[in-house]
GROMACS .gro file of N, CA, C and O in nm:
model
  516
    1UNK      N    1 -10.092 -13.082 -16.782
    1UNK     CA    2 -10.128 -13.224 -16.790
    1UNK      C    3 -10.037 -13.293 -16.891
    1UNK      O    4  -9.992 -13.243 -16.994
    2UNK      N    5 -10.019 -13.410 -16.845
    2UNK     CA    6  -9.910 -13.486 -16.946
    2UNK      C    7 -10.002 -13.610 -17.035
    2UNK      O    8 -10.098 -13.677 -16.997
    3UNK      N    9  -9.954 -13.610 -17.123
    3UNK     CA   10 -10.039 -13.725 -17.164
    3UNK      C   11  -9.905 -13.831 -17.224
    3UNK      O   12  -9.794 -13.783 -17.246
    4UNK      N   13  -9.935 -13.979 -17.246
    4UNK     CA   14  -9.848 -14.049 -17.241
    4UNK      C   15  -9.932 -14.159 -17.333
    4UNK      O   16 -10.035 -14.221 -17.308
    5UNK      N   17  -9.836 -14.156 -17.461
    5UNK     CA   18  -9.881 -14.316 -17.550
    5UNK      C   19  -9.773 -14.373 -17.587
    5UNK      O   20  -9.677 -14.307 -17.627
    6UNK      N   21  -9.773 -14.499 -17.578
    6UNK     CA   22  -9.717 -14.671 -17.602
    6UNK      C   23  -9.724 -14.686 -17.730
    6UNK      O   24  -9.802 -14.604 -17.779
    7UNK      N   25  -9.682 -14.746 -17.796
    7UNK     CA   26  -9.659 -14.838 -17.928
    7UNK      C   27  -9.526 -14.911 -17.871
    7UNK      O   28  -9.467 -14.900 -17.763
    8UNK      N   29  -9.496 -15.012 -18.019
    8UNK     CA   30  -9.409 -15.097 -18.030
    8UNK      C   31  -9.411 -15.222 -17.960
    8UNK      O   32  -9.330 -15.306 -17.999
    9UNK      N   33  -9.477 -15.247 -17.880
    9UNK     CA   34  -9.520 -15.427 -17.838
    9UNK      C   35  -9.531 -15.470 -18.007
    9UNK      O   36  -9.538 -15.424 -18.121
   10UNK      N   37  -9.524 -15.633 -17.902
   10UNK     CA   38  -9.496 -15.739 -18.001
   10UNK      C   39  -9.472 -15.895 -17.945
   10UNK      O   40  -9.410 -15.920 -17.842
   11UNK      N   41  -9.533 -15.994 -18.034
   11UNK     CA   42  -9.472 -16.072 -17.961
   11UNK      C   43  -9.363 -16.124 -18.032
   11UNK      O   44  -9.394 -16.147 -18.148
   12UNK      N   45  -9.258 -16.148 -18.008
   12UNK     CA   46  -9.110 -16.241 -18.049
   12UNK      C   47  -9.059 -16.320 -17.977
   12UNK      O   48  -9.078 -16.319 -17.855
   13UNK      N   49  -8.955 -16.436 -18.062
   13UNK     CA   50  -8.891 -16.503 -18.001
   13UNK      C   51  -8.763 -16.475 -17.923
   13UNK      O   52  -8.682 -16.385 -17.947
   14UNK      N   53  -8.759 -16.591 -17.801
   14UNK     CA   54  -8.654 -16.580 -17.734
   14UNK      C   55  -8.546 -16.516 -17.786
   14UNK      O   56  -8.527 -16.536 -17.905
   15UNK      N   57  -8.448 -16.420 -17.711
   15UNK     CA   58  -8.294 -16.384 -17.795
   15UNK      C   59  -8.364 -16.241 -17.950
   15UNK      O   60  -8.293 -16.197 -18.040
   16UNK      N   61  -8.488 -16.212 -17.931
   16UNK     CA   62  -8.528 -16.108 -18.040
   16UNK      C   63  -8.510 -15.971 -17.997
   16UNK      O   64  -8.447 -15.954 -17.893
   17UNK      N   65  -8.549 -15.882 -18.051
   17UNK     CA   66  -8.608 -15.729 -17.998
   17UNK      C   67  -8.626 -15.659 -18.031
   17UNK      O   68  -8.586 -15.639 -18.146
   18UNK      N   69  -8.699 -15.560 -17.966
   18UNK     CA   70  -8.800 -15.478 -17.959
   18UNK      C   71  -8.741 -15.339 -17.902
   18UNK      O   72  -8.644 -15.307 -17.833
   19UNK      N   73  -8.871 -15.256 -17.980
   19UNK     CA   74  -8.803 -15.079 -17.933
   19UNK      C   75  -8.945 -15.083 -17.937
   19UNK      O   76  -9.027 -15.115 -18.023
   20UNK      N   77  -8.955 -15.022 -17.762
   20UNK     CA   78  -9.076 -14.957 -17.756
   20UNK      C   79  -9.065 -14.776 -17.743
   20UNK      O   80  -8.958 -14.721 -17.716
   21UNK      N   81  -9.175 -14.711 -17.765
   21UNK     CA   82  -9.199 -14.568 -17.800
   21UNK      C   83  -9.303 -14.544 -17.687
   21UNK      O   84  -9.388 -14.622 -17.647
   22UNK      N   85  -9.276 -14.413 -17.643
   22UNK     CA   86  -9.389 -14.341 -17.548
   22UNK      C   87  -9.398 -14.216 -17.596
   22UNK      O   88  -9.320 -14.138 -17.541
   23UNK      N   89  -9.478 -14.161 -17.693
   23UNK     CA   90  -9.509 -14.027 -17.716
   23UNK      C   91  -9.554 -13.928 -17.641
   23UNK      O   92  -9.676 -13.916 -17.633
   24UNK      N   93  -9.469 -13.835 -17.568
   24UNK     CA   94  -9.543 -13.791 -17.439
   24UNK      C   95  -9.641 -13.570 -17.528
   24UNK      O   96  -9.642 -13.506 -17.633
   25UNK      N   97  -9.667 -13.566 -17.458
   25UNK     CA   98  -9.768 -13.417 -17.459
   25UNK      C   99  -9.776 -13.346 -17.372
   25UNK      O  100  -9.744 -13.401 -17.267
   26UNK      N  101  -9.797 -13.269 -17.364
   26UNK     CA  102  -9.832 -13.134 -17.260
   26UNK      C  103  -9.675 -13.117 -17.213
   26UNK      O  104  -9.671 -13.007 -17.159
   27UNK      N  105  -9.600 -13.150 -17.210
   27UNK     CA  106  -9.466 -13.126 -17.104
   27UNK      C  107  -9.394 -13.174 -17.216
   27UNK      O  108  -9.447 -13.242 -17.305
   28UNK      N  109  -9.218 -13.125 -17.214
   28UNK     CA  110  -9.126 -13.180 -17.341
   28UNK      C  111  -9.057 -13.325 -17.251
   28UNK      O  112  -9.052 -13.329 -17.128
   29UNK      N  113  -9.004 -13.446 -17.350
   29UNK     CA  114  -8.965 -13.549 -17.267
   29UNK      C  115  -8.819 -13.487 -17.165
   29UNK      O  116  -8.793 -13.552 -17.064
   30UNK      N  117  -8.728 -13.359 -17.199
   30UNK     CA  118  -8.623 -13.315 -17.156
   30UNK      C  119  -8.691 -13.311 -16.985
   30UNK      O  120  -8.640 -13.373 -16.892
   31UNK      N  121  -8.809 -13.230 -16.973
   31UNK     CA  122  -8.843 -13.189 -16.850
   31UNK      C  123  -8.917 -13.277 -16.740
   31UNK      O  124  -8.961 -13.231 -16.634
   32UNK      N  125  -8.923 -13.377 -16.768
   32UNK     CA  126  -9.014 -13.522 -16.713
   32UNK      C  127  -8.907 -13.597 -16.669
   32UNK      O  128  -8.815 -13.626 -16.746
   33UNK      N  129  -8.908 -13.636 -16.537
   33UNK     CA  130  -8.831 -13.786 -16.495
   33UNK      C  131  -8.950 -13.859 -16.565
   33UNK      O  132  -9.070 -13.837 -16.546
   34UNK      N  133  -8.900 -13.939 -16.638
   34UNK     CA  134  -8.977 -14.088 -16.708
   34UNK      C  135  -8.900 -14.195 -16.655
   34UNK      O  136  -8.782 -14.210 -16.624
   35UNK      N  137  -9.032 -14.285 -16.653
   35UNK     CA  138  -8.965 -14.396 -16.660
   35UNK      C  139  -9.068 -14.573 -16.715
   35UNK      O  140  -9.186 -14.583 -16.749
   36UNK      N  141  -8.994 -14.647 -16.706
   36UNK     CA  142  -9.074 -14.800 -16.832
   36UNK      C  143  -9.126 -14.872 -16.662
   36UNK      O  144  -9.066 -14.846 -16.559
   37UNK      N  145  -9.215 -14.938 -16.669
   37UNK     CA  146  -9.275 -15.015 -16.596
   37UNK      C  147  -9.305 -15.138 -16.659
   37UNK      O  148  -9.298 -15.136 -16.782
   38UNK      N  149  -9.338 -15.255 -16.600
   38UNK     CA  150  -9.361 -15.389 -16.641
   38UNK      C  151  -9.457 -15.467 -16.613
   38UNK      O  152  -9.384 -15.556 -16.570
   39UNK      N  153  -9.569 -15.513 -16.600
   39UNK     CA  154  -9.630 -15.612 -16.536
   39UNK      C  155  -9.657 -15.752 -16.618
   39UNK      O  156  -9.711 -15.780 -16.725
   40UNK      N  157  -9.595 -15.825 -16.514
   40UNK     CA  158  -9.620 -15.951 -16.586
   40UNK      C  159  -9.756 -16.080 -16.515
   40UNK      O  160  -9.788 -16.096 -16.398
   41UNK      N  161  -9.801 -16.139 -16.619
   41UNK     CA  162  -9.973 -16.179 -16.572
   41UNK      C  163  -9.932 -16.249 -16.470
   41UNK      O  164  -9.840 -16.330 -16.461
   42UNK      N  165 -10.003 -16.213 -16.398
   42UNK     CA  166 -10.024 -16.259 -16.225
   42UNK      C  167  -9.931 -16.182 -16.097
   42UNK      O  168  -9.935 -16.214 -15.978
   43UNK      N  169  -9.860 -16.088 -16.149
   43UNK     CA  170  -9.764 -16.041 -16.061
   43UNK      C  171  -9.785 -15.886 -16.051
   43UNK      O  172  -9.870 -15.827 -16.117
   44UNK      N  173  -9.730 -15.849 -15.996
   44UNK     CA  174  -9.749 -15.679 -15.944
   44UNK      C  175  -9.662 -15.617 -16.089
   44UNK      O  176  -9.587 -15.663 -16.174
   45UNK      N  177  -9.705 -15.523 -16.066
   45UNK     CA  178  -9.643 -15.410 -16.140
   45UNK      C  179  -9.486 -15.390 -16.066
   45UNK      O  180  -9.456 -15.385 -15.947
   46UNK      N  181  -9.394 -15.378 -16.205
   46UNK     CA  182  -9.239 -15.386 -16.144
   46UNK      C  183  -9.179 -15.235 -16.230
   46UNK      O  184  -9.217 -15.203 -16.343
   47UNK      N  185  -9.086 -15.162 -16.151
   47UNK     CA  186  -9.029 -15.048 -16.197
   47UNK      C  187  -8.893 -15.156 -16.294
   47UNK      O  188  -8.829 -15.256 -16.264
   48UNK      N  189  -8.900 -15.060 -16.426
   48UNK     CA  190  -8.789 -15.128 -16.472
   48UNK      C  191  -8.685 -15.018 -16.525
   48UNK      O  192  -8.599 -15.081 -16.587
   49UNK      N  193  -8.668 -14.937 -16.528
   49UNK     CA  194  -8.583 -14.804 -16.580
   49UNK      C  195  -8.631 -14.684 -16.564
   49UNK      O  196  -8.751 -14.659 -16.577
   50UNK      N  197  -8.531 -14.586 -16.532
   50UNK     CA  198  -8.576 -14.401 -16.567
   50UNK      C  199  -8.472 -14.354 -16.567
   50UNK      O  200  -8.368 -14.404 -16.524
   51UNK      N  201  -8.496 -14.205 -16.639
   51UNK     CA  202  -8.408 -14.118 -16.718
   51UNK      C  203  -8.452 -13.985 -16.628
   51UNK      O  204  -8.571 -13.958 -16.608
   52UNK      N  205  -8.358 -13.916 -16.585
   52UNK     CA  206  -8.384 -13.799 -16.523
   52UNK      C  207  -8.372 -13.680 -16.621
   52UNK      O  208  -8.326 -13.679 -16.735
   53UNK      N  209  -8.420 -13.590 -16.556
   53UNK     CA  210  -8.433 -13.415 -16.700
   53UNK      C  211  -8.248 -13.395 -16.710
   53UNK      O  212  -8.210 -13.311 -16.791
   54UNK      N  213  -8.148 -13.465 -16.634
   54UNK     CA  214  -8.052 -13.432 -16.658
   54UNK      C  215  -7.998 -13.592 -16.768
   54UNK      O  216  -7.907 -13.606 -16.851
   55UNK      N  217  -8.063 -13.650 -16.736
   55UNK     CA  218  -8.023 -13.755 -16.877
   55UNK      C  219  -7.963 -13.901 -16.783
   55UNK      O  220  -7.907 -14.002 -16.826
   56UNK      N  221  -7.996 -13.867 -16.660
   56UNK     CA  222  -7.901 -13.974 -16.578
   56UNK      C  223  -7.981 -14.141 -16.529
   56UNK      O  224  -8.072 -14.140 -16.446
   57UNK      N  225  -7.952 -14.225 -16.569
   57UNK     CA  226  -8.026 -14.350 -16.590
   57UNK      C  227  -8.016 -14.430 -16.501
   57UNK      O  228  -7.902 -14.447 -16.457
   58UNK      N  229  -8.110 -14.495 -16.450
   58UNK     CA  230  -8.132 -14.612 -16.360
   58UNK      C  231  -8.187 -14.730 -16.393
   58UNK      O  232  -8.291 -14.719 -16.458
   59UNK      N  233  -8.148 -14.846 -16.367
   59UNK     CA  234  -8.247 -14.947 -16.381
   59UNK      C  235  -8.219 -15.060 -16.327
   59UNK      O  236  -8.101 -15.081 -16.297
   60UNK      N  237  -8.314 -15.156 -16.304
   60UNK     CA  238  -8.341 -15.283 -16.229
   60UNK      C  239  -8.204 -15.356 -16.283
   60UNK      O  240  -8.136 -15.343 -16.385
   61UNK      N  241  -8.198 -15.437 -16.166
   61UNK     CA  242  -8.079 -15.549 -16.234
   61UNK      C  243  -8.085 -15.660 -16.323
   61UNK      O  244  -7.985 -15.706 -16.378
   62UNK      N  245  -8.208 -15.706 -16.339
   62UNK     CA  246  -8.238 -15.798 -16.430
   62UNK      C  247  -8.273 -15.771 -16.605
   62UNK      O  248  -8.294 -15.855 -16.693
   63UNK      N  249  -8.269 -15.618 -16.613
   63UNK     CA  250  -8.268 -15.603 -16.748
   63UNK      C  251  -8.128 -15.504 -16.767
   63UNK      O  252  -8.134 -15.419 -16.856
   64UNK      N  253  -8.030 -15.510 -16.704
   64UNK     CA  254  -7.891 -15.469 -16.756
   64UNK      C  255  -7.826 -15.508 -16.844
   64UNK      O  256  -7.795 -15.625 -16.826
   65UNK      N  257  -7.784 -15.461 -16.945
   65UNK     CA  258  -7.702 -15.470 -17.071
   65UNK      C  259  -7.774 -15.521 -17.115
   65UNK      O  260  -7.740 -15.619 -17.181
   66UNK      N  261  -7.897 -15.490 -17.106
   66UNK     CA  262  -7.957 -15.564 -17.227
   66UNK      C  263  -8.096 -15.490 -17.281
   66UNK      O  264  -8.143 -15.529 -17.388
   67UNK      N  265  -8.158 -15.392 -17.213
   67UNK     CA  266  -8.249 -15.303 -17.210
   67UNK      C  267  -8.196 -15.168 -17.166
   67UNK      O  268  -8.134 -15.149 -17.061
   68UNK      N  269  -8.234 -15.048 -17.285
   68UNK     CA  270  -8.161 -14.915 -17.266
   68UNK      C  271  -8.280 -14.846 -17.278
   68UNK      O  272  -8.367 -14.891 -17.352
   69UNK      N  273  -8.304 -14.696 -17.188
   69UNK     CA  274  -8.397 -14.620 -17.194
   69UNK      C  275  -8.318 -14.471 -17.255
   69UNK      O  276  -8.208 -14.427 -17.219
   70UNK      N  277  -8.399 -14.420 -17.342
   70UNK     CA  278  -8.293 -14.302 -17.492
   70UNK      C  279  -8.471 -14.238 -17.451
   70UNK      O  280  -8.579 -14.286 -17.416
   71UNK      N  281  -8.415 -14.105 -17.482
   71UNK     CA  282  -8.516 -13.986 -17.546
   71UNK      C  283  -8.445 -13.942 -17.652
   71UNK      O  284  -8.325 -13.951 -17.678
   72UNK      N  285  -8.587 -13.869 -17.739
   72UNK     CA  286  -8.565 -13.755 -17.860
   72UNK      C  287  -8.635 -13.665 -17.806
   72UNK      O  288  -8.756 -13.681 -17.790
   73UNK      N  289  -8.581 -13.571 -17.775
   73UNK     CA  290  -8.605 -13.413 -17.742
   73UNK      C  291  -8.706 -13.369 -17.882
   73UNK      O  292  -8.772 -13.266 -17.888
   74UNK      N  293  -8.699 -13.463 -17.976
   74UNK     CA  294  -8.690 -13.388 -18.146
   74UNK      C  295  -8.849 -13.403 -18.169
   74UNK      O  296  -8.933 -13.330 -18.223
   75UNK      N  297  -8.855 -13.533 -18.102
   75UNK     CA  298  -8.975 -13.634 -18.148
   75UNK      C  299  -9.066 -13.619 -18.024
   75UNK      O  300  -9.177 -13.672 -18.022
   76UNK      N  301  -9.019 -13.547 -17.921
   76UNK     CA  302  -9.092 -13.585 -17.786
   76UNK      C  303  -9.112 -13.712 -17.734
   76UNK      O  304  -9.211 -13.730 -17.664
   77UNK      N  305  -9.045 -13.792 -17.754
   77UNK     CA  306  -9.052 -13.953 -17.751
   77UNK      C  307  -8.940 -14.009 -17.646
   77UNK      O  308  -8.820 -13.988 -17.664
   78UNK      N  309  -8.990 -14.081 -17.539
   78UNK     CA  310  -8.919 -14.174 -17.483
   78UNK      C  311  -8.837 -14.312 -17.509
   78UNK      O  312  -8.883 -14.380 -17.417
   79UNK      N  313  -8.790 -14.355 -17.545
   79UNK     CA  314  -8.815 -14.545 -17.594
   79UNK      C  315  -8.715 -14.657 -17.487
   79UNK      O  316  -8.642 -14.608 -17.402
   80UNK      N  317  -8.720 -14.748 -17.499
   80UNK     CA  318  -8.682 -14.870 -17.438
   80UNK      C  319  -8.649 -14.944 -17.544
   80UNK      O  320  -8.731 -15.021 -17.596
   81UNK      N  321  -8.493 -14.926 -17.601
   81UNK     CA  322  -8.459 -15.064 -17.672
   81UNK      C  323  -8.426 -15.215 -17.591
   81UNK      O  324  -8.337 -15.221 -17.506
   82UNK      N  325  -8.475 -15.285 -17.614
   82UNK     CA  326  -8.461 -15.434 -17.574
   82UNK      C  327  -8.402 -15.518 -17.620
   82UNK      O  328  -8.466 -15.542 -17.723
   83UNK      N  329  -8.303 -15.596 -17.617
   83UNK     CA  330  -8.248 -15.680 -17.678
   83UNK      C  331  -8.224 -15.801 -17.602
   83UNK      O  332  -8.235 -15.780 -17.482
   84UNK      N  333  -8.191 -15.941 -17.637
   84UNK     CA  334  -8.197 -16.040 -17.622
   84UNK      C  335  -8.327 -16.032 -17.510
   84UNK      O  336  -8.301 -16.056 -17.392
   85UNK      N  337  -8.454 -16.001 -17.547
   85UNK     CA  338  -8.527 -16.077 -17.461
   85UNK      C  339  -8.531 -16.217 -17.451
   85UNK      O  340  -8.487 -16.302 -17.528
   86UNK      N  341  -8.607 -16.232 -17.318
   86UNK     CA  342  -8.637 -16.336 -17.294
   86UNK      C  343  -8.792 -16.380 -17.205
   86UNK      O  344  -8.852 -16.295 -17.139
   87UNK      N  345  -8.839 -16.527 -17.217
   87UNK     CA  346  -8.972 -16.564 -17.160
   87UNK      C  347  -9.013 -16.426 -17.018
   87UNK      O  348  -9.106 -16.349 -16.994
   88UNK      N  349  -8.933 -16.447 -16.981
   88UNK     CA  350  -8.949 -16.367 -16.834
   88UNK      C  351  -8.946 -16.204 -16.870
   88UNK      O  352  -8.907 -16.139 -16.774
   89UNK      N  353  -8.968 -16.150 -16.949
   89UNK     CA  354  -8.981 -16.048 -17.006
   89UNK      C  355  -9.117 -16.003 -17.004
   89UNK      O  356  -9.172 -15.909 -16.946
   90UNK      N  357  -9.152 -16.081 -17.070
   90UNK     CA  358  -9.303 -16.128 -17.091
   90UNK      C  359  -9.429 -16.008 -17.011
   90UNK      O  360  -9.441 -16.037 -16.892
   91UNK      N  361  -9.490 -15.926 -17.040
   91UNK     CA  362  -9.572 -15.876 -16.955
   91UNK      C  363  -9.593 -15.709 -17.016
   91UNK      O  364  -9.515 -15.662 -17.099
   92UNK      N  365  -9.696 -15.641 -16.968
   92UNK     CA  366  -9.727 -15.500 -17.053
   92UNK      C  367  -9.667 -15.391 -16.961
   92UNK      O  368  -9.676 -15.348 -16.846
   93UNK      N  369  -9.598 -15.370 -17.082
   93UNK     CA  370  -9.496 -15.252 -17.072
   93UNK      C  371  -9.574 -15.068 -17.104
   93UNK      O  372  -9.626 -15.025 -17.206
   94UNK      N  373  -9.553 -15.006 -16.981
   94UNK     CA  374  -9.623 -14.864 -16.910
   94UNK      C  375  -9.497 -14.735 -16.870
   94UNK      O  376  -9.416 -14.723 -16.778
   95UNK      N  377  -9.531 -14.655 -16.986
   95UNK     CA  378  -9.455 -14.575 -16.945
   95UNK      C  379  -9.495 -14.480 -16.847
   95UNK      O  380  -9.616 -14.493 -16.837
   96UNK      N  381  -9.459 -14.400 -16.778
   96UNK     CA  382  -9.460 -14.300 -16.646
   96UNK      C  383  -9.392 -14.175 -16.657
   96UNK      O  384  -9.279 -14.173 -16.707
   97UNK      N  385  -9.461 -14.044 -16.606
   97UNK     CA  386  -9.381 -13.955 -16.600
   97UNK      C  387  -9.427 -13.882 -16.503
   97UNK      O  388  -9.548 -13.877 -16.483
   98UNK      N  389  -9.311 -13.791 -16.405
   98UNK     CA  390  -9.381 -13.728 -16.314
   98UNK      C  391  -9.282 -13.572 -16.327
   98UNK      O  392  -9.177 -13.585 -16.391
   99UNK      N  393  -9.309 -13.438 -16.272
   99UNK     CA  394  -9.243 -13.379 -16.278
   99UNK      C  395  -9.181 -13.360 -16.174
   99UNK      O  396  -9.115 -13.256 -16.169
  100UNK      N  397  -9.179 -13.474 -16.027
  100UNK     CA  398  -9.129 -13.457 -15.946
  100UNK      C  399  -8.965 -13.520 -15.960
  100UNK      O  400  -8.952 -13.639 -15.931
  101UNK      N  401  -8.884 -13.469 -15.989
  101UNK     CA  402  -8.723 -13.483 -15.992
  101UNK      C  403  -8.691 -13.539 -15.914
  101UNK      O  404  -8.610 -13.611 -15.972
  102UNK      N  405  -8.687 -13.583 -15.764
  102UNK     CA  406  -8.665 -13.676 -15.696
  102UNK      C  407  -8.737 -13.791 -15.732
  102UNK      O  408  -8.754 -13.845 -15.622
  103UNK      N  409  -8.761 -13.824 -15.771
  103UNK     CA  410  -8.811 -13.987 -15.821
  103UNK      C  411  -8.715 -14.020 -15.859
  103UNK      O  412  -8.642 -14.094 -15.793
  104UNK      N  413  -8.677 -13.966 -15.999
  104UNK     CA  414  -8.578 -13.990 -16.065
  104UNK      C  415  -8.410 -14.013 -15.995
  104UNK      O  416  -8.309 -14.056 -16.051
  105UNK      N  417  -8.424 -13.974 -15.885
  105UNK     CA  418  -8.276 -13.912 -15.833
  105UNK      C  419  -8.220 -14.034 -15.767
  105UNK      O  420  -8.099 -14.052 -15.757
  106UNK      N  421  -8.335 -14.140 -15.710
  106UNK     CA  422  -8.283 -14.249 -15.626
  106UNK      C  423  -8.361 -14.365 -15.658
  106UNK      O  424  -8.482 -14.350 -15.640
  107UNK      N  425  -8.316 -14.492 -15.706
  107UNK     CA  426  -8.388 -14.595 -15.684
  107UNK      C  427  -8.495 -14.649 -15.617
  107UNK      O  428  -8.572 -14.728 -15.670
  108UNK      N  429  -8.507 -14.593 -15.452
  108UNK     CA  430  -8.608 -14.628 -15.369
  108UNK      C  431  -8.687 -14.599 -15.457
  108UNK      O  432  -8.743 -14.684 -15.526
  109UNK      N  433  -8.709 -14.424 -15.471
  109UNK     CA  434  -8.811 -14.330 -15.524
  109UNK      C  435  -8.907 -14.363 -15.633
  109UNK      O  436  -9.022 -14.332 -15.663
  110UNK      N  437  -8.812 -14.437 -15.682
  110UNK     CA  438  -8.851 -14.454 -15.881
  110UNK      C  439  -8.923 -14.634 -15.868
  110UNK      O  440  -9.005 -14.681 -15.947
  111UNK      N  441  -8.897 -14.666 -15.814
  111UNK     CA  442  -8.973 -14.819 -15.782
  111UNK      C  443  -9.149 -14.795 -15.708
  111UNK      O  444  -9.235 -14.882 -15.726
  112UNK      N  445  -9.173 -14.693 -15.645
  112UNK     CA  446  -9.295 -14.702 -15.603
  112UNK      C  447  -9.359 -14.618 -15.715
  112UNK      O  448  -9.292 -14.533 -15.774
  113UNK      N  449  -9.481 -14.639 -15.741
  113UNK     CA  450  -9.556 -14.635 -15.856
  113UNK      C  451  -9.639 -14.489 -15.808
  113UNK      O  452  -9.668 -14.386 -15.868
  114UNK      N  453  -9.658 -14.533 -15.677
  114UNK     CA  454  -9.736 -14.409 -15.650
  114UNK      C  455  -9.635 -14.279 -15.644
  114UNK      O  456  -9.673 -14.166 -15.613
  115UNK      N  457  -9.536 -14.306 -15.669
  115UNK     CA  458  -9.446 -14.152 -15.664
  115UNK      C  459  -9.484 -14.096 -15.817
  115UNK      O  460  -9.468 -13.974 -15.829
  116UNK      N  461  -9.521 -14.151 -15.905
  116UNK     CA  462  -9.546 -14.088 -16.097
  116UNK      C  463  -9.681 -14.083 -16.091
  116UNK      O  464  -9.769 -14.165 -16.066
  117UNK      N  465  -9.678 -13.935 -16.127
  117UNK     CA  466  -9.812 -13.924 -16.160
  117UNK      C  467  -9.891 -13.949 -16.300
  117UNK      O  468 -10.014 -13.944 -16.292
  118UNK      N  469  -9.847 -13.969 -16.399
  118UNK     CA  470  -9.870 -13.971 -16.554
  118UNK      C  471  -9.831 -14.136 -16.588
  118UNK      O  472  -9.721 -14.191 -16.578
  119UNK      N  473  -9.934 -14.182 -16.623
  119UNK     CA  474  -9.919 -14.340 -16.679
  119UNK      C  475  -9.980 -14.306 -16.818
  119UNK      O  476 -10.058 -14.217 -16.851
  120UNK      N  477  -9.906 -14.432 -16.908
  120UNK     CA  478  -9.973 -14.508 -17.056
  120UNK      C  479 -10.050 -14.526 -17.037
  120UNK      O  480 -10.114 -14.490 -16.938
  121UNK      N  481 -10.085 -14.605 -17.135
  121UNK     CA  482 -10.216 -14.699 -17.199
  121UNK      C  483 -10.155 -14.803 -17.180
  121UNK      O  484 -10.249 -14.874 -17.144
  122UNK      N  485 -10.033 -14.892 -17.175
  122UNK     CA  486  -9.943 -14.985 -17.166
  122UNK      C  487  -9.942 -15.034 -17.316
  122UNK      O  488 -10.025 -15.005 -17.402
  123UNK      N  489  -9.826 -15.119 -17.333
  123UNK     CA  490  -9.791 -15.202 -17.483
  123UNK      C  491  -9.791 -15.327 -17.410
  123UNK      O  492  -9.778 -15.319 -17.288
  124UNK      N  493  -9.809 -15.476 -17.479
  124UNK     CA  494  -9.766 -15.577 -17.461
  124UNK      C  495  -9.668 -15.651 -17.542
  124UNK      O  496  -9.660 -15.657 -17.665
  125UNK      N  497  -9.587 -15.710 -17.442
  125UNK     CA  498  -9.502 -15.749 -17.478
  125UNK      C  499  -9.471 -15.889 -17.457
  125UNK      O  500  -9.405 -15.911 -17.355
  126UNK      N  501  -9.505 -15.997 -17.534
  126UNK     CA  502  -9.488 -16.125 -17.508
  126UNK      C  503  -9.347 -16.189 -17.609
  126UNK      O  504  -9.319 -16.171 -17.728
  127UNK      N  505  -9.277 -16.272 -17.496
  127UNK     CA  506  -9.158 -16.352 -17.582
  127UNK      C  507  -9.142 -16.486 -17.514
  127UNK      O  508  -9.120 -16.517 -17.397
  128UNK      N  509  -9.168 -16.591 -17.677
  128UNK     CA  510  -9.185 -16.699 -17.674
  128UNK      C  511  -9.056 -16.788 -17.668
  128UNK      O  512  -8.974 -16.750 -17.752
  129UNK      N  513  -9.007 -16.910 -17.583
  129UNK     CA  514  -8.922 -16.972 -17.591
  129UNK      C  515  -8.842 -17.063 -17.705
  129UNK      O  516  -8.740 -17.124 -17.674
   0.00000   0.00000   0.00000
């Protein structure tokens, strides 16, 4: 069983940022495709990044160069540095982990929610204009 906790929400201004943390358990973060999820109020849940057990990264186009997903093998810890957020950011941030390796391997895979079996508690994350 995996267990999965959030910290680091916050709210900040436009152009600020944030490092969020997912402390994961039962499994090391090396052996987990993880990945950050988003939901923002009123809208579906959106895949926004993952890291495969080989270290290989994916993510949405709207948070490129500007949101990075890093593990510590050391710490067991996932994180999502963020930088220049912005309003549209806005929404609680859920980390995911599954030990199925194809998730991780293709974009389709890693966007449906029901492919991860291990969810957060979520963080929120609000940024003001």
């Amino acid at each position: 069983q995996v267990q999965l906790v959030e910290s680091g929400g916050d709210s900040v201004q436009a152009g600020g940022s944030l490092r969020l943390s997912c402390a994961a358990s039962g499994y090391t973060v090396s052996s987990l495709c993880m990945g950050w999820f988003r939901q923002a109020p009123g809208k579906e849940r959106e895949w926004v990044t993952s890291i495969s057990t080989s270290g290989s990264i994916t993510s949405t186009g709207s948070i490129k160069g500007r949101f990075t997903v890093s593990r510590d093998n050391t710490e067991n810890t996932l994180y999502l540095q963020m930088n220049n957020l912005q309003p549209e950011d806005t929404g609680m941030y859920t980390c995911a982990a599954t030990l199925n390796a194809r998730v991780c391997s293709r974009t389709d895979y890693a966007r449906r929610s029901a492919n991860w079996s291990y969810w957060g508690q979520g963080t929120q994350v609000t940024v003001s204009s």
